[in-house]
PDB file of C-alpha atoms in Angstrom:
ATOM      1  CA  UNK R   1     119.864 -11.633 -11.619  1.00  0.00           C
ATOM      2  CA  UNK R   2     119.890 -15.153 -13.060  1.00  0.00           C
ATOM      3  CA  UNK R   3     122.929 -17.215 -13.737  1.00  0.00           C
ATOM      4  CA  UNK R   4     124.236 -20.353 -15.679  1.00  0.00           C
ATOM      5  CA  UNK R   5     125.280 -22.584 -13.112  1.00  0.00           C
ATOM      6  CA  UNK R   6     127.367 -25.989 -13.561  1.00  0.00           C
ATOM      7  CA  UNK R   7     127.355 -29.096 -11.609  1.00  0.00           C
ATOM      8  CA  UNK R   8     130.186 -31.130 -12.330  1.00  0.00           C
ATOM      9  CA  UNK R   9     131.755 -34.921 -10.977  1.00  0.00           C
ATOM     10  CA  UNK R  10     132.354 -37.784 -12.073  1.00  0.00           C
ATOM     11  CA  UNK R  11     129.595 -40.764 -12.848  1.00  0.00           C
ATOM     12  CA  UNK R  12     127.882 -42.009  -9.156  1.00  0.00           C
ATOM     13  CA  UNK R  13     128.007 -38.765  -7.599  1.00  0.00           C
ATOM     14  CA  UNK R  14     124.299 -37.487  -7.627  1.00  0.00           C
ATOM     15  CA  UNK R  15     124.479 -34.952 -10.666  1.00  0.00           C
ATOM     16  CA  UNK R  16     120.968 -36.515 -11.552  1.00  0.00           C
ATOM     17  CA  UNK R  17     119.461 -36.601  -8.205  1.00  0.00           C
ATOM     18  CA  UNK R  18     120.499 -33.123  -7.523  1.00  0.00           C
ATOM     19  CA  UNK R  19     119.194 -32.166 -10.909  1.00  0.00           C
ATOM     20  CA  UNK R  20     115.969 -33.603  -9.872  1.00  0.00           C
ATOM     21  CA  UNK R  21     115.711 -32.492  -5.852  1.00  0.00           C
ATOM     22  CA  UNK R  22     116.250 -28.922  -7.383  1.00  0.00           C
ATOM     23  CA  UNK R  23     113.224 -29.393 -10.312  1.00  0.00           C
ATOM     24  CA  UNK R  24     111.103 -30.382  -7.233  1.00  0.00           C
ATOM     25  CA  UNK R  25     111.885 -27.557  -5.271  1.00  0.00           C
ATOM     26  CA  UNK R  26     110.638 -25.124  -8.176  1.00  0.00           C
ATOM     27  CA  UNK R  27     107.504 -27.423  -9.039  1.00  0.00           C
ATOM     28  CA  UNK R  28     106.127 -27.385  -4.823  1.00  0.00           C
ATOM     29  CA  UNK R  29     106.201 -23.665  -5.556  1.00  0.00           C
ATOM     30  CA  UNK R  30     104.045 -23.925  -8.694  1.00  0.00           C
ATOM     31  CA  UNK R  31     107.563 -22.740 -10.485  1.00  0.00           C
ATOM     32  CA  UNK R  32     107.410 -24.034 -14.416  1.00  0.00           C
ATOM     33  CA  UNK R  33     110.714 -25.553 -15.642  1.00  0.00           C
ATOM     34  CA  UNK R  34     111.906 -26.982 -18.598  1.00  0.00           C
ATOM     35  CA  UNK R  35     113.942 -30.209 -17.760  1.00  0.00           C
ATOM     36  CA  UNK R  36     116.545 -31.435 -20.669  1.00  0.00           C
ATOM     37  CA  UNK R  37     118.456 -34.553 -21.356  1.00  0.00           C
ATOM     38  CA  UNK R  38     120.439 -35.381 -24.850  1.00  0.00           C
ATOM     39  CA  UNK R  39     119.164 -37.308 -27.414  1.00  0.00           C
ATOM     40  CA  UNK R  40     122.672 -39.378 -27.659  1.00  0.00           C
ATOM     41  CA  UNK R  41     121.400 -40.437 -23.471  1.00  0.00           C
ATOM     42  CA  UNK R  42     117.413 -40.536 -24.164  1.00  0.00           C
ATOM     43  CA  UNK R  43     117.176 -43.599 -26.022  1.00  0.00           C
ATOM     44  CA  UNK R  44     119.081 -45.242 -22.940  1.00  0.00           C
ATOM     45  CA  UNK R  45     116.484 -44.224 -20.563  1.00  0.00           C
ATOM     46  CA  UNK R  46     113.885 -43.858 -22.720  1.00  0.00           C
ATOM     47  CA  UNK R  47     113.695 -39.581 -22.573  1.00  0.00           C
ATOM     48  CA  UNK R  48     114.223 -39.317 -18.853  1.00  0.00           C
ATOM     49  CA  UNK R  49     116.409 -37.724 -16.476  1.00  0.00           C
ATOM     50  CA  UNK R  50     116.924 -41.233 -14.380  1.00  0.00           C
ATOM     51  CA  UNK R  51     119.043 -41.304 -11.228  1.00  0.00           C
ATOM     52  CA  UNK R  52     120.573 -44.282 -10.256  1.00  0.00           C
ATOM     53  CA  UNK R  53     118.617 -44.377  -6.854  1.00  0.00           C
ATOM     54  CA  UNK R  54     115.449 -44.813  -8.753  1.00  0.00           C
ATOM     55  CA  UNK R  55     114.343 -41.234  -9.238  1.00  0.00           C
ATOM     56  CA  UNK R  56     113.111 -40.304 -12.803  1.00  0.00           C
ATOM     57  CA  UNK R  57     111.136 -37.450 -14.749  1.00  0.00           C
ATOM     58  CA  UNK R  58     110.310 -36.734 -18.405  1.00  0.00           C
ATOM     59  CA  UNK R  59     112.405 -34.377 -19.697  1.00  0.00           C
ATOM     60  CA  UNK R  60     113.000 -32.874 -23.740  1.00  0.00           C
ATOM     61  CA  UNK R  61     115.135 -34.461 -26.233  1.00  0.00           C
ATOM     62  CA  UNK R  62     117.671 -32.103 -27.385  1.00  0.00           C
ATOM     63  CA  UNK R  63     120.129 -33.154 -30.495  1.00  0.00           C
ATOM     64  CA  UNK R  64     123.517 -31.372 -30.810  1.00  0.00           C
ATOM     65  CA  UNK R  65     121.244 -29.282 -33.656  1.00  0.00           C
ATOM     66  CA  UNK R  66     118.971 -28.003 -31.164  1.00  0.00           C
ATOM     67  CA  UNK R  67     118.311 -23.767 -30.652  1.00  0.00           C
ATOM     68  CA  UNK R  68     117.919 -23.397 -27.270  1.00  0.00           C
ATOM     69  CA  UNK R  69     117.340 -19.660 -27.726  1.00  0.00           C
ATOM     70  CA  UNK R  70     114.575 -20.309 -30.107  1.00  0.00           C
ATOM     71  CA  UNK R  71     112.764 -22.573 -28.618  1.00  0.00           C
ATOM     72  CA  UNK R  72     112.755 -20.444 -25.407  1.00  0.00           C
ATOM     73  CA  UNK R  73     111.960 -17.504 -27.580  1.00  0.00           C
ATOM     74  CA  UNK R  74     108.922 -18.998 -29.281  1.00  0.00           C
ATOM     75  CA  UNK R  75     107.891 -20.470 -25.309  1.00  0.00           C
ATOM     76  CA  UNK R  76     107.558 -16.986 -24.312  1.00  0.00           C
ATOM     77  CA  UNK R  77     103.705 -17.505 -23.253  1.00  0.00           C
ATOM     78  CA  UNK R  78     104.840 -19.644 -20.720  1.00  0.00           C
ATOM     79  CA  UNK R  79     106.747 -18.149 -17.744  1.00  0.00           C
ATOM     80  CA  UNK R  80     109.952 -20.545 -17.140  1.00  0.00           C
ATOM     81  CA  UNK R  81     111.566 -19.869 -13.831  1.00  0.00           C
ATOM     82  CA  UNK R  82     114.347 -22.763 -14.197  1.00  0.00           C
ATOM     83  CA  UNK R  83     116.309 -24.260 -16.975  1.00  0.00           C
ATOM     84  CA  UNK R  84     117.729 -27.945 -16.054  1.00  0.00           C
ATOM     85  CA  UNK R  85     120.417 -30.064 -18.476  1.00  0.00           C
ATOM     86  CA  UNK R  86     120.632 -33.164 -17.650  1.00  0.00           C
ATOM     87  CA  UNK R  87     124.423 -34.633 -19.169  1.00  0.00           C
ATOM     88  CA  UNK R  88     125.247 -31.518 -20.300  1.00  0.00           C
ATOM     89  CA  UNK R  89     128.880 -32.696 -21.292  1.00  0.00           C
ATOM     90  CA  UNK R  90     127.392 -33.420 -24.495  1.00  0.00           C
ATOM     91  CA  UNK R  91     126.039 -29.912 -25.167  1.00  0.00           C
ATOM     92  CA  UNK R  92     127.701 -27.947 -28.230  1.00  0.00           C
ATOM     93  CA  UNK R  93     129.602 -24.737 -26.950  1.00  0.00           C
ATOM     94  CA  UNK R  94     127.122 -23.207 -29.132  1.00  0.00           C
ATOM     95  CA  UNK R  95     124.350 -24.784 -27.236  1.00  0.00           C
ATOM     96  CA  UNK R  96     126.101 -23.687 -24.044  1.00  0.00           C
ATOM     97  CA  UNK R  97     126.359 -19.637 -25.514  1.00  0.00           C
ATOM     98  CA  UNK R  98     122.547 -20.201 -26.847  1.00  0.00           C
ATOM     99  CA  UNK R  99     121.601 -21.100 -22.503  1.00  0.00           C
ATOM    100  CA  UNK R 100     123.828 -17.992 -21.754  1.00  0.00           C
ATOM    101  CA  UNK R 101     122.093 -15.878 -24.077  1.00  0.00           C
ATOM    102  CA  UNK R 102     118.969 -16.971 -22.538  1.00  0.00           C
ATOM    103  CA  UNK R 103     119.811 -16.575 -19.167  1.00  0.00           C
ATOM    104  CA  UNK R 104     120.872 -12.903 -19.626  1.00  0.00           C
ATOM    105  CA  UNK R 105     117.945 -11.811 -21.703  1.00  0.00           C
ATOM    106  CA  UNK R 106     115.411 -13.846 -20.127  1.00  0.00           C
ATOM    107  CA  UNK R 107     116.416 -13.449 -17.108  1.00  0.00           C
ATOM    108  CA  UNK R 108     115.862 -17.379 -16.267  1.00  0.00           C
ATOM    109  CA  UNK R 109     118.458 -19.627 -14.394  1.00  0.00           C
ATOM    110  CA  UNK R 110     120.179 -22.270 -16.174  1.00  0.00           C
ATOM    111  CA  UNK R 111     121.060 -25.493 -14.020  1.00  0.00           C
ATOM    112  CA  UNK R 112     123.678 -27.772 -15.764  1.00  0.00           C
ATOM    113  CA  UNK R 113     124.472 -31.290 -14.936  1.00  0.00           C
ATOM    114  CA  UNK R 114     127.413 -33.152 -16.130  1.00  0.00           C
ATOM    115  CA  UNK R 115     130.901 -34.782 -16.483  1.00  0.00           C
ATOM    116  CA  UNK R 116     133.816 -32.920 -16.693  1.00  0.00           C
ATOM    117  CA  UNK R 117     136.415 -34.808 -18.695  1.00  0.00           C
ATOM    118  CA  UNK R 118     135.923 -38.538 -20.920  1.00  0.00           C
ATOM    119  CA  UNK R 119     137.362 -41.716 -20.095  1.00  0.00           C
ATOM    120  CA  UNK R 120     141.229 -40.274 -21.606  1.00  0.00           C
ATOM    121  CA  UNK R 121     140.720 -37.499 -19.301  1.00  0.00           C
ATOM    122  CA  UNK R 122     139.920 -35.163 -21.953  1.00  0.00           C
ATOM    123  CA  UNK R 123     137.227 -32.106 -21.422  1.00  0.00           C
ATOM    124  CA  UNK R 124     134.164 -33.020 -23.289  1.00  0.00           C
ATOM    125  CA  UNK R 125     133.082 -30.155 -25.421  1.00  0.00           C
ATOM    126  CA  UNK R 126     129.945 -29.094 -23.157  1.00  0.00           C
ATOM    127  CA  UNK R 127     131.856 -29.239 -20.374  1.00  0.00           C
ATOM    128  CA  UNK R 128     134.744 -26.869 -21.702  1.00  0.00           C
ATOM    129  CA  UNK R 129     132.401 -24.539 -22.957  1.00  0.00           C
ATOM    130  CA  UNK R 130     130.601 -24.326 -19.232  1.00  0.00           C
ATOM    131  CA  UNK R 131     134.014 -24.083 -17.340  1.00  0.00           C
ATOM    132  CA  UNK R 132     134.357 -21.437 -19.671  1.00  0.00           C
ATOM    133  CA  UNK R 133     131.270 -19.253 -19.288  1.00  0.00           C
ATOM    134  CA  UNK R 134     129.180 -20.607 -16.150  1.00  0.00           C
ATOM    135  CA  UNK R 135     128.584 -17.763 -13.508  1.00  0.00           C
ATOM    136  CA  UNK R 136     129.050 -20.638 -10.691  1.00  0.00           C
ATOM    137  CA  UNK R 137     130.579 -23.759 -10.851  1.00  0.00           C
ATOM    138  CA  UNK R 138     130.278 -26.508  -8.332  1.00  0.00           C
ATOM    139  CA  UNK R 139     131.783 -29.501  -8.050  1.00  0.00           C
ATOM    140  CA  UNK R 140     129.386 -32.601  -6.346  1.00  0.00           C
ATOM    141  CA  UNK R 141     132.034 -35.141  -4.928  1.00  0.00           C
ATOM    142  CA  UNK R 142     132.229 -38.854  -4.957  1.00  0.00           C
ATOM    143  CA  UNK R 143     135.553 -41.054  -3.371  1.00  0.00           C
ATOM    144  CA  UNK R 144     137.850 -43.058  -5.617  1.00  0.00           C
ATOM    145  CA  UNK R 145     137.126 -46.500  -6.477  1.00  0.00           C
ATOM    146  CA  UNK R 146     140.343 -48.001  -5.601  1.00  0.00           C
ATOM    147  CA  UNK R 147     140.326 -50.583  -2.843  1.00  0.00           C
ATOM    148  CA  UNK R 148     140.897 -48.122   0.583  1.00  0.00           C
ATOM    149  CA  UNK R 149     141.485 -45.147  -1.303  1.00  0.00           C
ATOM    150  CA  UNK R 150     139.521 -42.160   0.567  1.00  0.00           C
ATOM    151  CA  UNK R 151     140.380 -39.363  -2.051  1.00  0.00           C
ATOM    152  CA  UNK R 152     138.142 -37.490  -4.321  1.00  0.00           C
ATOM    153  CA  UNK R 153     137.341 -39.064  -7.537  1.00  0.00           C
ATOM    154  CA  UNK R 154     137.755 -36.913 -10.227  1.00  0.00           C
ATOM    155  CA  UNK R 155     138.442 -38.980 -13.261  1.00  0.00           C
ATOM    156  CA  UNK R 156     136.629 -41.874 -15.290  1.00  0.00           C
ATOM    157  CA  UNK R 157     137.920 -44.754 -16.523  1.00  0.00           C
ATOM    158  CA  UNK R 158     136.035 -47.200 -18.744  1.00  0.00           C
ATOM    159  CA  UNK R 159     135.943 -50.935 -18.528  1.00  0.00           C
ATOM    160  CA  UNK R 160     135.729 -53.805 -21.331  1.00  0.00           C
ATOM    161  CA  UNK R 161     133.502 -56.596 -21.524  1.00  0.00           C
ATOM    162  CA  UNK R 162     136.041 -58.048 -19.263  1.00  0.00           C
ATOM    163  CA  UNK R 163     136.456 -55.178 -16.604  1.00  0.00           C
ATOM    164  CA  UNK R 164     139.799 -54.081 -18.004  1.00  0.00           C
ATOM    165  CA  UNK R 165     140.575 -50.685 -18.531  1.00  0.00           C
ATOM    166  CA  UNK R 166     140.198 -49.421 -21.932  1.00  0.00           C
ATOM    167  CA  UNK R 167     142.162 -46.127 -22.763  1.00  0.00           C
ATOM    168  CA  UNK R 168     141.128 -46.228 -26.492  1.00  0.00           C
ATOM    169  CA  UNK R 169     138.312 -45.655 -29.052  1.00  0.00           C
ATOM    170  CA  UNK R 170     135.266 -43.446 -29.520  1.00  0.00           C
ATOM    171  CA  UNK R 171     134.558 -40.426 -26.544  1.00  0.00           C
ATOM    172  CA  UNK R 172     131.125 -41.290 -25.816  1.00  0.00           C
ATOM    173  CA  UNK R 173     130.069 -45.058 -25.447  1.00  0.00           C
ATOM    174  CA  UNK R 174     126.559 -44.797 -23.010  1.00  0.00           C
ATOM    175  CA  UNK R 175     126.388 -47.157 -20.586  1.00  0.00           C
ATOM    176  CA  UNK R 176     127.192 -46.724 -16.498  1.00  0.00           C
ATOM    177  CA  UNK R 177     128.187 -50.561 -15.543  1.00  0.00           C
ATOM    178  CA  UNK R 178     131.327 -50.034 -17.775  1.00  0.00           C
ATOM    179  CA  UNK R 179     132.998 -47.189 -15.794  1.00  0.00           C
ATOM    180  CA  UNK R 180     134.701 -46.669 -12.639  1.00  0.00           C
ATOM    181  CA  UNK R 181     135.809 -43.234 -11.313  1.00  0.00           C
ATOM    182  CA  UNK R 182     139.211 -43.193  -9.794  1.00  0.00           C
ATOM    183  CA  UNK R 183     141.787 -40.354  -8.593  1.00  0.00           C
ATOM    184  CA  UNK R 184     144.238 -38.416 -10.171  1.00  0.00           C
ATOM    185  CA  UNK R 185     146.846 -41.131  -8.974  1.00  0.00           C
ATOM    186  CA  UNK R 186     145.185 -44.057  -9.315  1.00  0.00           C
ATOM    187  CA  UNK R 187     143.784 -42.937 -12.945  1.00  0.00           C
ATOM    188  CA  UNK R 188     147.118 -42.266 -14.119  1.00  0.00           C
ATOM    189  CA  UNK R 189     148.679 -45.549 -12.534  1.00  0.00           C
ATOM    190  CA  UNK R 190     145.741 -47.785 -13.769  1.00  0.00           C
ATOM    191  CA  UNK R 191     145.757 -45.637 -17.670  1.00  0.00           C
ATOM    192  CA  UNK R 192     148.779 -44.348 -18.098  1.00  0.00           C
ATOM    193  CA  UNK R 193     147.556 -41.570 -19.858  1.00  0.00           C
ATOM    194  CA  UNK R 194     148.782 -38.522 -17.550  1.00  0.00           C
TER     195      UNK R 194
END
């Protein structure tokens, strides 16, 4: 039985190159997949799934008005044994019940990639929505970025122009050199916000 699955971190942990190790495994086997990365992150990387060790693949642009379910459902000619997000934070919840849908019907995995909570520590809306109704959910870990800090980093903080933390202003702003991911501690001692 297939399952929506949910691979959460923070930024530098190898969400994209897991993403990508897995969409090989399933194309060596002659397995078709359908790879997907949001429109709001395409134009960044010009509509590819890039990791930050160099690894890249074409994937579809999705807007936050895209039908999963009906574009699967008018695919059904082509026999889809994987479904991979790429920064799936910024998929709708309805998005995220549309790739649940599919998965039981269907019967085809569904592979999400993404970021738990913003740069305020907030839970983006994708991500909620996954926590919420993933079958498995599995946490890829990275260490804090505080000088000799070994713990796990499970918060982002974003930078100004300046490398000063910013704890205001818009949720999304794409861009990796302007965050840092931190610990619980050292995110609330450097923010303030918890």
């Amino acid at each position: 039985m297939a399952k929506v699955h949910f691979h959460f971190s923070t930024m530098n942990a190898g969400k994209s190159t897991s993403l990508l190790q897995s969409n090989h495994n399933y194309q060596v086997r002659d397995l078709k997949t359908f790879l997907f990365t949001p429109e709001i992150d395409a134009a960044h990387h010009d509509g590819l799934i890039h990791s930050r060790i160099g690894l890249s693949k074409e994937a579809i642009v999705f807007a936050t008005d895209f039908n999963f379910y009906k574009f699967i459902e008018t695919n059904t000619e082509i026999k889809v044994s994987c479904i991979l997000i790429d920064e799936a934070q910024f998929l709708t919840q309805i998005q995220v019940k549309q790739l649940c849908r599919i998965c039981d019907e269907f019967n085809i995995p569904v592979m999400c990639y993404g970021i738990r909570t913003d740069f305020q520590g907030n839970l983006f809306e994708g991500s909620a929505a996954l926590l919420a109704y993933a079958d498995t959910l599995i946490e890829l870990k990275t260490l804090c970025q505080k000088s000799k800090c070994s713990r796990k980093a499970t918060m982002v903080a974003r930078l100004d122009q300046d490398g000063n933390i910013v704890t205001e202003g818009a949720q999304i702003q794409i861009g990796g050199d302007q965050y840092k991911v931190y610990c619980r501690k050292h995110f609330r001692k450097l923010t303030g916000l918890i």
